[in-house]
PDB file of N, CA and C in Angstrom:
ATOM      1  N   UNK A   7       0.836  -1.168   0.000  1.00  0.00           N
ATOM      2  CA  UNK A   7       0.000   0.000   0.000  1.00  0.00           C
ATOM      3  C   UNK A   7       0.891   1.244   0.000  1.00  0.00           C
ATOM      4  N   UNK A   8       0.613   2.098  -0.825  1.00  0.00           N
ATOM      5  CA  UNK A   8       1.309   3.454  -1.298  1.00  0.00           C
ATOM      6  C   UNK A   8       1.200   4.617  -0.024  1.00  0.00           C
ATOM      7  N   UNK A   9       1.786   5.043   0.585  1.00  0.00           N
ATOM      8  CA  UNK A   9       1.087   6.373   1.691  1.00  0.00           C
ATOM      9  C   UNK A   9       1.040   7.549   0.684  1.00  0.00           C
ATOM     10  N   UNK A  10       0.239   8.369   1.087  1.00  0.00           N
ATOM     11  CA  UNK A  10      -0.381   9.233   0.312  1.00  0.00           C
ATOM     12  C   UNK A  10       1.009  10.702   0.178  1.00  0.00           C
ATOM     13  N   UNK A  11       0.825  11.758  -0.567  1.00  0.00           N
ATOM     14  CA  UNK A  11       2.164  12.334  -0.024  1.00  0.00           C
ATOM     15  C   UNK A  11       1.855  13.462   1.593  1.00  0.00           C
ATOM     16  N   UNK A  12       0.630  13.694   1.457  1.00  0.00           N
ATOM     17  CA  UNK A  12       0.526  14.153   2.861  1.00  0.00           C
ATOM     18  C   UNK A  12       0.868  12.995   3.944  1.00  0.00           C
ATOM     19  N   UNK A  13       0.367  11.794   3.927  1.00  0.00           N
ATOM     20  CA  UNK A  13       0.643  11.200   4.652  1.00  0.00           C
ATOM     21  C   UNK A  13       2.091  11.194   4.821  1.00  0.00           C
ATOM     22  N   UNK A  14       3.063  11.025   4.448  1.00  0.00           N
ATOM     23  CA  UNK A  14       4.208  10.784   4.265  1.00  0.00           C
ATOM     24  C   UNK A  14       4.741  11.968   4.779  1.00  0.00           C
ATOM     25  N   UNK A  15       4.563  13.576   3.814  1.00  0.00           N
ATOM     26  CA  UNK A  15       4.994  13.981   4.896  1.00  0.00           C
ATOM     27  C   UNK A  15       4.591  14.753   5.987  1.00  0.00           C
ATOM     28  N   UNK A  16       3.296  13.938   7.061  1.00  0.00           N
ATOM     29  CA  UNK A  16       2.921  14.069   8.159  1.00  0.00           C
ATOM     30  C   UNK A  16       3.542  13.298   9.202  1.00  0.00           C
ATOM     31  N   UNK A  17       4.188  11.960   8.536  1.00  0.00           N
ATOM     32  CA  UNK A  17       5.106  11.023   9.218  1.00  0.00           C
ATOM     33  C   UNK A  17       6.766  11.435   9.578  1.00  0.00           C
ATOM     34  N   UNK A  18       7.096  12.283   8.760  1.00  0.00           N
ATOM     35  CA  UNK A  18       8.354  12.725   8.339  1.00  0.00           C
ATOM     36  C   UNK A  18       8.332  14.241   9.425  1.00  0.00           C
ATOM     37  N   UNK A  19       7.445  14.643   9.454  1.00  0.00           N
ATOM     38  CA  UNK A  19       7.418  15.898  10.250  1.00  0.00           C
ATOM     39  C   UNK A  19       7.139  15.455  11.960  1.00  0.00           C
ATOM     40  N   UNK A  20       6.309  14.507  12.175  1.00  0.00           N
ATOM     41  CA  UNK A  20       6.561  14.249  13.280  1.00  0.00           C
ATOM     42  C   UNK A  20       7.955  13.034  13.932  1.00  0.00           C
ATOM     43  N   UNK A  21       8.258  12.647  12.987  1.00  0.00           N
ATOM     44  CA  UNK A  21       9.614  12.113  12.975  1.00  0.00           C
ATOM     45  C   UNK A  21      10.652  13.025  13.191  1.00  0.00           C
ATOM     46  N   UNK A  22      10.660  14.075  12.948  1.00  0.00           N
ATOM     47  CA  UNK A  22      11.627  15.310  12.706  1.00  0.00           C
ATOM     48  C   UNK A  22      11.355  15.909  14.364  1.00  0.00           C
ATOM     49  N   UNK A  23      10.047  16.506  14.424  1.00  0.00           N
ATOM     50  CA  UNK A  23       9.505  16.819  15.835  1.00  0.00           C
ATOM     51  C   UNK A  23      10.132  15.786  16.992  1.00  0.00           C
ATOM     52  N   UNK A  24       9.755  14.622  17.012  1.00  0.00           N
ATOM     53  CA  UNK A  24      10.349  13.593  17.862  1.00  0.00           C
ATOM     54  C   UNK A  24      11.615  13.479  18.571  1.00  0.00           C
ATOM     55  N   UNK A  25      12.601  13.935  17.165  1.00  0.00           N
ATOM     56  CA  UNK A  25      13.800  13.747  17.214  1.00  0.00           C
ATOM     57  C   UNK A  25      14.263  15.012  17.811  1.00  0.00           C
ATOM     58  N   UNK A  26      14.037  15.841  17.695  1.00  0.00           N
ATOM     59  CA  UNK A  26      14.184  17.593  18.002  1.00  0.00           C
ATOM     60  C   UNK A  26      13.981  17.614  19.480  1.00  0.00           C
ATOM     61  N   UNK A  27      12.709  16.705  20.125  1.00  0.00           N
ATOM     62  CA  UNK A  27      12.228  16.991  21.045  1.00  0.00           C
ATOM     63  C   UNK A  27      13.350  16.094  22.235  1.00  0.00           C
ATOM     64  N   UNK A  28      14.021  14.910  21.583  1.00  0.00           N
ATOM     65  CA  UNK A  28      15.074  14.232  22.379  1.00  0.00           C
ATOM     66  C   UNK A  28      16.199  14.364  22.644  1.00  0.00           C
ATOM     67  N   UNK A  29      16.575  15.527  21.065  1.00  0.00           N
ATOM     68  CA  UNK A  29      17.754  15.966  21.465  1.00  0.00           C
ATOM     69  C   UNK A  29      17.693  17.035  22.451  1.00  0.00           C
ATOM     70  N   UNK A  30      16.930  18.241  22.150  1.00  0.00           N
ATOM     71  CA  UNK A  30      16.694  19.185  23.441  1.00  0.00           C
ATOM     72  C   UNK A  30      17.044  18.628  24.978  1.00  0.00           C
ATOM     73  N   UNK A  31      16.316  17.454  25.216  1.00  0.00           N
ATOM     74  CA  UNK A  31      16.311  17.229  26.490  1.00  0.00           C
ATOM     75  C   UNK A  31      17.480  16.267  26.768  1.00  0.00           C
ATOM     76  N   UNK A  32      18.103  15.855  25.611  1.00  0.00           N
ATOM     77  CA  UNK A  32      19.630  14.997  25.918  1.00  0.00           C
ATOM     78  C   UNK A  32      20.408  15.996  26.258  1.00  0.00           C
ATOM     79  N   UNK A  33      20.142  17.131  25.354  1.00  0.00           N
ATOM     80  CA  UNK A  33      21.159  18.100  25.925  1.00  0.00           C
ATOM     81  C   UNK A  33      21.092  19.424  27.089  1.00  0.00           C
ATOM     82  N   UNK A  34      19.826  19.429  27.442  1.00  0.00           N
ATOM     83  CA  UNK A  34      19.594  20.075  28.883  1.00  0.00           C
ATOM     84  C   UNK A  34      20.394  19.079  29.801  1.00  0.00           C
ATOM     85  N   UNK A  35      19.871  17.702  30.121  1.00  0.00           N
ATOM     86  CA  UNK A  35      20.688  16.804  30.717  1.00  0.00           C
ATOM     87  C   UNK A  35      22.003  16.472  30.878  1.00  0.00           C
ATOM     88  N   UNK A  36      22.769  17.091  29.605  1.00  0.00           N
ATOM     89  CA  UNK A  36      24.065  17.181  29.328  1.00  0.00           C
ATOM     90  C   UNK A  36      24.165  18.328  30.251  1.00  0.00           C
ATOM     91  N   UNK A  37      24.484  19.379  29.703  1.00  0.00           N
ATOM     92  CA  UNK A  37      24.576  20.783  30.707  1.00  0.00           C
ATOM     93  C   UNK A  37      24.190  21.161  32.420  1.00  0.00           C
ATOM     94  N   UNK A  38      23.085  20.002  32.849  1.00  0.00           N
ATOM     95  CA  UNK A  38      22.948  19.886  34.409  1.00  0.00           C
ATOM     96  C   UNK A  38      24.088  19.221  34.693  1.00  0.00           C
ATOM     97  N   UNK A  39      24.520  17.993  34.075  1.00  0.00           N
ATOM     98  CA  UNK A  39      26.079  16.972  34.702  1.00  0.00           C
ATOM     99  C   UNK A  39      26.412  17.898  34.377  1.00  0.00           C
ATOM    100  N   UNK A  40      27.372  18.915  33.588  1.00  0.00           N
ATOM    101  CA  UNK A  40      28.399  19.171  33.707  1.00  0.00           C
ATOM    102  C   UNK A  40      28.095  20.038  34.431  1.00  0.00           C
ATOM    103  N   UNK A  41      27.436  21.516  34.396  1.00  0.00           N
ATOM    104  CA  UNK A  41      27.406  22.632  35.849  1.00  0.00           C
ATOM    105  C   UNK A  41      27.548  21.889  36.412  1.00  0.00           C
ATOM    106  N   UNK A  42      26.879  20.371  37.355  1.00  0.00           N
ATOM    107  CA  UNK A  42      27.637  19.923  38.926  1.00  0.00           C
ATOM    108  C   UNK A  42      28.749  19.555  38.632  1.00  0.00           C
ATOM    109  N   UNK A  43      29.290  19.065  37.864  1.00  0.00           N
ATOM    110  CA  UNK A  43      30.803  18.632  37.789  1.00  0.00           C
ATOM    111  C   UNK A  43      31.520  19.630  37.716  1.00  0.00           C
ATOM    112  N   UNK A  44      31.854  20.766  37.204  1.00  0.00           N
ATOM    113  CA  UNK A  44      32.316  21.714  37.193  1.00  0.00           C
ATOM    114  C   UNK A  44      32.109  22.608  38.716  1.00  0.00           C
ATOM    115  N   UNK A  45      31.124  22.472  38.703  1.00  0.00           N
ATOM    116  CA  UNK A  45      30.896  22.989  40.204  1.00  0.00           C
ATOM    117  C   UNK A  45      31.521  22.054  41.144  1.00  0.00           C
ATOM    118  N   UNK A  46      31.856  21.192  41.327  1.00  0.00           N
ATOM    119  CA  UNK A  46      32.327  20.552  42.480  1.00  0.00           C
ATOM    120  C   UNK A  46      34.093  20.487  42.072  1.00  0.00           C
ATOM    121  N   UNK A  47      34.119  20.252  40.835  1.00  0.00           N
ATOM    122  CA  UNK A  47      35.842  20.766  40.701  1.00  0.00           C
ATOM    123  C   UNK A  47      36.719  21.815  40.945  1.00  0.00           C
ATOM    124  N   UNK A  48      35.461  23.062  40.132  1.00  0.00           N
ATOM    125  CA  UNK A  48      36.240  24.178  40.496  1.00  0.00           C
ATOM    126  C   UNK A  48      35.065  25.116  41.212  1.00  0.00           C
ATOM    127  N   UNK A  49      35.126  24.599  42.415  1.00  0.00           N
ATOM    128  CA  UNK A  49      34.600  25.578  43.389  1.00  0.00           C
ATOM    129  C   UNK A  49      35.224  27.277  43.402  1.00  0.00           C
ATOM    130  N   UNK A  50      34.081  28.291  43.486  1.00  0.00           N
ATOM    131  CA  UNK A  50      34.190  29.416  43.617  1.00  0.00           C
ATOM    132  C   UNK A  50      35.002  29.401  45.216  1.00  0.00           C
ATOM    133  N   UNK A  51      35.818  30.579  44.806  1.00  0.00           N
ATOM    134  CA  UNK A  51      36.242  31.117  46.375  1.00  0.00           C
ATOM    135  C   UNK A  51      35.665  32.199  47.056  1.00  0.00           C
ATOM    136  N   UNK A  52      35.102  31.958  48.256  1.00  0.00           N
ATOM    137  CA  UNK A  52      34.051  33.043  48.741  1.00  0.00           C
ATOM    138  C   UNK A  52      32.696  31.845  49.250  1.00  0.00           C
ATOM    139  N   UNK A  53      31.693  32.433  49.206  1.00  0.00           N
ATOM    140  CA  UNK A  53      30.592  31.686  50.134  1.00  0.00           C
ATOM    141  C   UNK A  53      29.244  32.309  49.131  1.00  0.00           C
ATOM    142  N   UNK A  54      28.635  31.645  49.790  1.00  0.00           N
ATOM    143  CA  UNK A  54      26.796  31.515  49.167  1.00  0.00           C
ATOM    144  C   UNK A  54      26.637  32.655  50.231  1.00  0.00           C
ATOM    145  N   UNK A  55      25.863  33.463  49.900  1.00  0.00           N
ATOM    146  CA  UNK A  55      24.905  34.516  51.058  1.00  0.00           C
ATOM    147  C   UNK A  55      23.658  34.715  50.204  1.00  0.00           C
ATOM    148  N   UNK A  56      22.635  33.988  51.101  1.00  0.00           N
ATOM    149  CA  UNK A  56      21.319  34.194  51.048  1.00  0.00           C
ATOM    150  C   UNK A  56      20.855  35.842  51.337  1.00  0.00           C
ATOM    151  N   UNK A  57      20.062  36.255  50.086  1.00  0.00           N
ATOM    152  CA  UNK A  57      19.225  37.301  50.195  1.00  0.00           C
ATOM    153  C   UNK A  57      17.943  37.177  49.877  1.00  0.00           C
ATOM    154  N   UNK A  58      17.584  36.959  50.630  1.00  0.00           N
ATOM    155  CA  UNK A  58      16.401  36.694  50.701  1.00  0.00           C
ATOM    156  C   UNK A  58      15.401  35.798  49.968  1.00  0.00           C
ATOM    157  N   UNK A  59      16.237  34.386  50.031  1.00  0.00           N
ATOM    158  CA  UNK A  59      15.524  33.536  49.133  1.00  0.00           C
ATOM    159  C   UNK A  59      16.700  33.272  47.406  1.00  0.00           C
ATOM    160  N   UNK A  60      17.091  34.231  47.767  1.00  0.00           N
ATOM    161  CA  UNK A  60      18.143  34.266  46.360  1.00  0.00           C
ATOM    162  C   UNK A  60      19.437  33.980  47.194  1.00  0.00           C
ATOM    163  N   UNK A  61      20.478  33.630  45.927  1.00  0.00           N
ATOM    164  CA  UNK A  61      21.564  33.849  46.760  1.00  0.00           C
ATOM    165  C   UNK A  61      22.800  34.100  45.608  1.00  0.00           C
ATOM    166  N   UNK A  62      23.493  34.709  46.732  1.00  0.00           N
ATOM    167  CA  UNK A  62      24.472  35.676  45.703  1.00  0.00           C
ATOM    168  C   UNK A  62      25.950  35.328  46.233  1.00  0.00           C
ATOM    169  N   UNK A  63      27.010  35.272  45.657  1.00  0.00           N
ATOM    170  CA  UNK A  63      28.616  34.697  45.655  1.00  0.00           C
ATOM    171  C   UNK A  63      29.083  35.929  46.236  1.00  0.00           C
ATOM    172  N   UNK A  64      29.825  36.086  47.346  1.00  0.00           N
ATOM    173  CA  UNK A  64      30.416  36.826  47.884  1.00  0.00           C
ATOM    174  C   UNK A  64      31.592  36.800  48.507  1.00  0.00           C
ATOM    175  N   UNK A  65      33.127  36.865  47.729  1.00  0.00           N
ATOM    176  CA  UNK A  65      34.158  36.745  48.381  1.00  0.00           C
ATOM    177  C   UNK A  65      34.918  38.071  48.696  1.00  0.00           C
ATOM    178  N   UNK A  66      35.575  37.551  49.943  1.00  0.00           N
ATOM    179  CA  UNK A  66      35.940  39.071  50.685  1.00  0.00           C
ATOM    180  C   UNK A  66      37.412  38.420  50.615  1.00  0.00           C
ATOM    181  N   UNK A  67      38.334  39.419  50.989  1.00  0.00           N
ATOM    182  CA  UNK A  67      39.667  39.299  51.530  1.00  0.00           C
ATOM    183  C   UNK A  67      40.334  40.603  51.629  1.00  0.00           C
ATOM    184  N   UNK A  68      41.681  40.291  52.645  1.00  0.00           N
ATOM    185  CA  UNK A  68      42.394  41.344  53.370  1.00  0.00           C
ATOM    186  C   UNK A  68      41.579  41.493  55.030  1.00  0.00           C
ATOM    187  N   UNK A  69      42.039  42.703  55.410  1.00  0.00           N
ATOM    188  CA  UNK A  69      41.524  42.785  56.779  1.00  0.00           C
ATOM    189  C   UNK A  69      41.960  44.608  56.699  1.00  0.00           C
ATOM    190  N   UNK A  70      40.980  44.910  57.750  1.00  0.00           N
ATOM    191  CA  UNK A  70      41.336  46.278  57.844  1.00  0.00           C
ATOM    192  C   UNK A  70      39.897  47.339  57.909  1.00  0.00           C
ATOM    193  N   UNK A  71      40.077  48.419  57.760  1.00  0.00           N
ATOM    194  CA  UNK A  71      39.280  49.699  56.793  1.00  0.00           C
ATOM    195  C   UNK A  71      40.104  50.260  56.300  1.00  0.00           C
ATOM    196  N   UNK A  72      39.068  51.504  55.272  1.00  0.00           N
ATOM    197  CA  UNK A  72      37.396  50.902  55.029  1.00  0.00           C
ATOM    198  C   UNK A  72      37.320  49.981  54.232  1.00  0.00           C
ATOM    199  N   UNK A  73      36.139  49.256  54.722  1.00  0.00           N
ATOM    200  CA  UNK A  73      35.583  47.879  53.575  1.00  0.00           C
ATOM    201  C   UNK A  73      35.872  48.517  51.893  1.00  0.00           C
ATOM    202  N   UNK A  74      36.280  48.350  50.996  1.00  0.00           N
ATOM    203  CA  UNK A  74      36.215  48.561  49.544  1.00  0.00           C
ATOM    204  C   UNK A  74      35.477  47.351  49.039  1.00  0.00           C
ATOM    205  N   UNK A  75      33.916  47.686  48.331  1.00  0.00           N
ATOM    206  CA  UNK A  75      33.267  46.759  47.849  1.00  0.00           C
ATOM    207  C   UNK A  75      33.346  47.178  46.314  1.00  0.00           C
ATOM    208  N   UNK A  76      33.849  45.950  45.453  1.00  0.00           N
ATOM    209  CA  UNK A  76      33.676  45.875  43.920  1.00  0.00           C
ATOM    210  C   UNK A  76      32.795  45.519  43.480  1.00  0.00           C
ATOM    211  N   UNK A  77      31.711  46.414  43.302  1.00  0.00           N
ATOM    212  CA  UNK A  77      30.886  46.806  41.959  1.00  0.00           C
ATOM    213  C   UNK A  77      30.497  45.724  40.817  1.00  0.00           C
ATOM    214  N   UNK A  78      29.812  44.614  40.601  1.00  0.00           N
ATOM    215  CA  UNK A  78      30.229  44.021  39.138  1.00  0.00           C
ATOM    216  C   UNK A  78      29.042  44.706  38.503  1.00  0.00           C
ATOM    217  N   UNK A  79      29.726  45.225  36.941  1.00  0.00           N
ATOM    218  CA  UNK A  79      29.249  45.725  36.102  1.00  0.00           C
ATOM    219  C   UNK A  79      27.942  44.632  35.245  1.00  0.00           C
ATOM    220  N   UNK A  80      27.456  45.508  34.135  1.00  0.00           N
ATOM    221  CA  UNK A  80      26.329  45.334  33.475  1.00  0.00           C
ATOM    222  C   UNK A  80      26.830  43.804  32.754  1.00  0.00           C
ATOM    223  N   UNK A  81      28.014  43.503  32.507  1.00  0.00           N
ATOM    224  CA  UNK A  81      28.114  42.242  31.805  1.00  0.00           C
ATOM    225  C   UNK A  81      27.936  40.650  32.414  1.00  0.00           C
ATOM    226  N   UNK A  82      27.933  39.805  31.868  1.00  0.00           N
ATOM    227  CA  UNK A  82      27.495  38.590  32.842  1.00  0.00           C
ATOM    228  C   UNK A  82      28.976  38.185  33.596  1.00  0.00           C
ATOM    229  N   UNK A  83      30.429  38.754  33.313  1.00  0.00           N
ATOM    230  CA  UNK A  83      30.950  37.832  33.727  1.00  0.00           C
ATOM    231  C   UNK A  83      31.776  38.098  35.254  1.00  0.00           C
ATOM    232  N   UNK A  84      30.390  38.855  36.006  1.00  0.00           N
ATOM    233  CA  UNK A  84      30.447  38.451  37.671  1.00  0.00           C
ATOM    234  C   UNK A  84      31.821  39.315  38.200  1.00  0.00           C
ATOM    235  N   UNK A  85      31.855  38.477  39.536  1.00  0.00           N
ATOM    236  CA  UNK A  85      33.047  38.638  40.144  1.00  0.00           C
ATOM    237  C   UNK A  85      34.426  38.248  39.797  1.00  0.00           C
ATOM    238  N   UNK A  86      34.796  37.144  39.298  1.00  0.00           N
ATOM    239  CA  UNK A  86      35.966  36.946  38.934  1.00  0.00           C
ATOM    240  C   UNK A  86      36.649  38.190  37.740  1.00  0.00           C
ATOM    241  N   UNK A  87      36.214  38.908  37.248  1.00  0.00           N
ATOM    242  CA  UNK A  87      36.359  39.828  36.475  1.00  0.00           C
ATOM    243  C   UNK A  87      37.153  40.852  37.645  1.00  0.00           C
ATOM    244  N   UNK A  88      37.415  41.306  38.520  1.00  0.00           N
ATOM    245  CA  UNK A  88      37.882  42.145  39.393  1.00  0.00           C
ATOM    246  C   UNK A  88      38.783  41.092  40.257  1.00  0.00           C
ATOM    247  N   UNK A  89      39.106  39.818  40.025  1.00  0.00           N
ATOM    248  CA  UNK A  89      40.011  39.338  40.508  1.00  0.00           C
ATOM    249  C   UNK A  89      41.325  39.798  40.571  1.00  0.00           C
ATOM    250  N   UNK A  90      42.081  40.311  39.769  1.00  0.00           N
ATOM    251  CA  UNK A  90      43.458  40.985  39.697  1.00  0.00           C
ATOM    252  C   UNK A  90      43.513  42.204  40.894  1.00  0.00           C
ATOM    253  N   UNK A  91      42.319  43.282  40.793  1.00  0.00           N
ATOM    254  CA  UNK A  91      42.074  44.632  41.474  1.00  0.00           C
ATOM    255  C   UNK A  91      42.163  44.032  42.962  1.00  0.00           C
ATOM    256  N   UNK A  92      41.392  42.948  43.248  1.00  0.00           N
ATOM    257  CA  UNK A  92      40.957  42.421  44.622  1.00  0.00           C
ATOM    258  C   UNK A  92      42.478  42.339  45.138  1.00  0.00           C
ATOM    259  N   UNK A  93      43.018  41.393  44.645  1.00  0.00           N
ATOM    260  CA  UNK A  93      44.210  41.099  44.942  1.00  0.00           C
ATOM    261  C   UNK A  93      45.361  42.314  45.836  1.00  0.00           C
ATOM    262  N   UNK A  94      45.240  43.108  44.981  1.00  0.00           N
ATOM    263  CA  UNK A  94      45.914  44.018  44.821  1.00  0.00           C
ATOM    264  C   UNK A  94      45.408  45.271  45.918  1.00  0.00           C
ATOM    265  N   UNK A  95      43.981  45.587  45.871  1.00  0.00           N
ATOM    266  CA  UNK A  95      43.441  45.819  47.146  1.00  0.00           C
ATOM    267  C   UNK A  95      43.847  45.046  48.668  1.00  0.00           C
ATOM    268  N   UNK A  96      43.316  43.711  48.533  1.00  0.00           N
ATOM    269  CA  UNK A  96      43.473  42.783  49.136  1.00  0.00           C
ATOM    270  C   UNK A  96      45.086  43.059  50.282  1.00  0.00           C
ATOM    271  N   UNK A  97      45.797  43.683  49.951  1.00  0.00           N
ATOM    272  CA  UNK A  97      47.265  43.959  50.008  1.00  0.00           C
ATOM    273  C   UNK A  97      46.739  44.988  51.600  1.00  0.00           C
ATOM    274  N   UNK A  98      46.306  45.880  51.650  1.00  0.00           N
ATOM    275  CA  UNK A  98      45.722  47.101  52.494  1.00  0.00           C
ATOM    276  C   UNK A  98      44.795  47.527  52.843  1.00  0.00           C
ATOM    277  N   UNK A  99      43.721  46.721  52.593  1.00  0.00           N
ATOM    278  CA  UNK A  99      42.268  46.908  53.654  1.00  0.00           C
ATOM    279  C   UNK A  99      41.572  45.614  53.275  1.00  0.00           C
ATOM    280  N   UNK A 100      40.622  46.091  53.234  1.00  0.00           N
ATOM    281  CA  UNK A 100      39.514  44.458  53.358  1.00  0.00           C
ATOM    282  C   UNK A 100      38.408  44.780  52.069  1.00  0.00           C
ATOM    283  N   UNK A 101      38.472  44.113  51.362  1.00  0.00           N
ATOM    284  CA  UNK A 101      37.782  43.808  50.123  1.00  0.00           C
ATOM    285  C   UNK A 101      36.925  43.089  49.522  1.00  0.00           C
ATOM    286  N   UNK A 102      35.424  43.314  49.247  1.00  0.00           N
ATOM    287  CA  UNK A 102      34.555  42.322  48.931  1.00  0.00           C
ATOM    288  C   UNK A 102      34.239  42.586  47.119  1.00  0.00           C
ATOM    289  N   UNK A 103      34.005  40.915  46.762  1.00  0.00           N
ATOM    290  CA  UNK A 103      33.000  41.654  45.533  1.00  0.00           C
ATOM    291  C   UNK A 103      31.895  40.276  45.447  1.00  0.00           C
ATOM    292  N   UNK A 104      30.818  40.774  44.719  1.00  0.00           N
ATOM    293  CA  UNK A 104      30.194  39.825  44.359  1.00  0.00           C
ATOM    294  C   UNK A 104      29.365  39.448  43.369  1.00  0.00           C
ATOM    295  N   UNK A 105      28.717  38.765  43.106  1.00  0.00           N
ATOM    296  CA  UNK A 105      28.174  38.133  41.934  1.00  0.00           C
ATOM    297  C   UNK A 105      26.226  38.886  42.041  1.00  0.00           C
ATOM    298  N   UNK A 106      25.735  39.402  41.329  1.00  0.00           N
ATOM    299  CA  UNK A 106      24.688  39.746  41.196  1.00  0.00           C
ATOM    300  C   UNK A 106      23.713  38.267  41.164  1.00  0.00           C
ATOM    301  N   UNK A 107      22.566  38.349  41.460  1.00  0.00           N
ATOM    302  CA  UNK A 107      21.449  37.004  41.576  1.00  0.00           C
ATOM    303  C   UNK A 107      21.499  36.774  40.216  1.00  0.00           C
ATOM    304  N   UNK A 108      21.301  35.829  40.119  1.00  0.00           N
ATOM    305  CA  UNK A 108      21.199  35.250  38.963  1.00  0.00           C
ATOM    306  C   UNK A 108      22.647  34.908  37.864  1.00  0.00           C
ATOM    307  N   UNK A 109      23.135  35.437  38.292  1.00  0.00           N
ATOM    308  CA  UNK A 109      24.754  35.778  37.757  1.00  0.00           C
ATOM    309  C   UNK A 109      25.442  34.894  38.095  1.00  0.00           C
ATOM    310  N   UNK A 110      26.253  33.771  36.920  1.00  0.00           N
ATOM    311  CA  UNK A 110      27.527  32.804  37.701  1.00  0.00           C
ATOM    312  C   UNK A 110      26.684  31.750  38.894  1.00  0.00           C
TER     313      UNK A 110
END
């Protein structure tokens, strides 16, 4: 028996759909293992601080005054971006920066 050409390609499109729909979720699944693997290898330095239900990366170092807190800017890439400055702060007072919610 011949399938019709709609039939055919109504079979072919949800064949296509199917396949689309497994890879998506093979590869969400991919990307949860690795964030924990990555996360447990290379742990951030600094701590979790809950705000209120959120929580935001906050590493400090040095000792002293005044506190100098670094700012992270409009781009996604957080705190480690002021790593060099910290350092270098870090030298003569006490220095925080941190990661915006949702950020890293």
């Amino acid at each position: 028996m011949r399938l019709s050409f709609s039939r055919w390609v109504k079979r072919v499109a949800i064949t296509i759909s199917i396949l689309a729909v497994a890879l998506v979720s093979i590869g969400g699944f991919y990307e949860q293992a690795a964030r924990s693997r990555v996360a447990k290898d290379f742990p951030a330095p600094g701590k979790l601080v809950d705000i209120g239900g959120r929580q935001i990366h906050l590493n400090c170092k040095g000792q002293g005054t005044p506190l100098v807190v670094l700012e992270a800017g409009a781009d996604t890439s957080g705190s480690p971006l002021w790593q060099p400055v910290q350092e270098q702060v870090a030298r003569f007072t006490r220095v925080c920066s941190y990661d915006r919610a949702g950020i890293m």
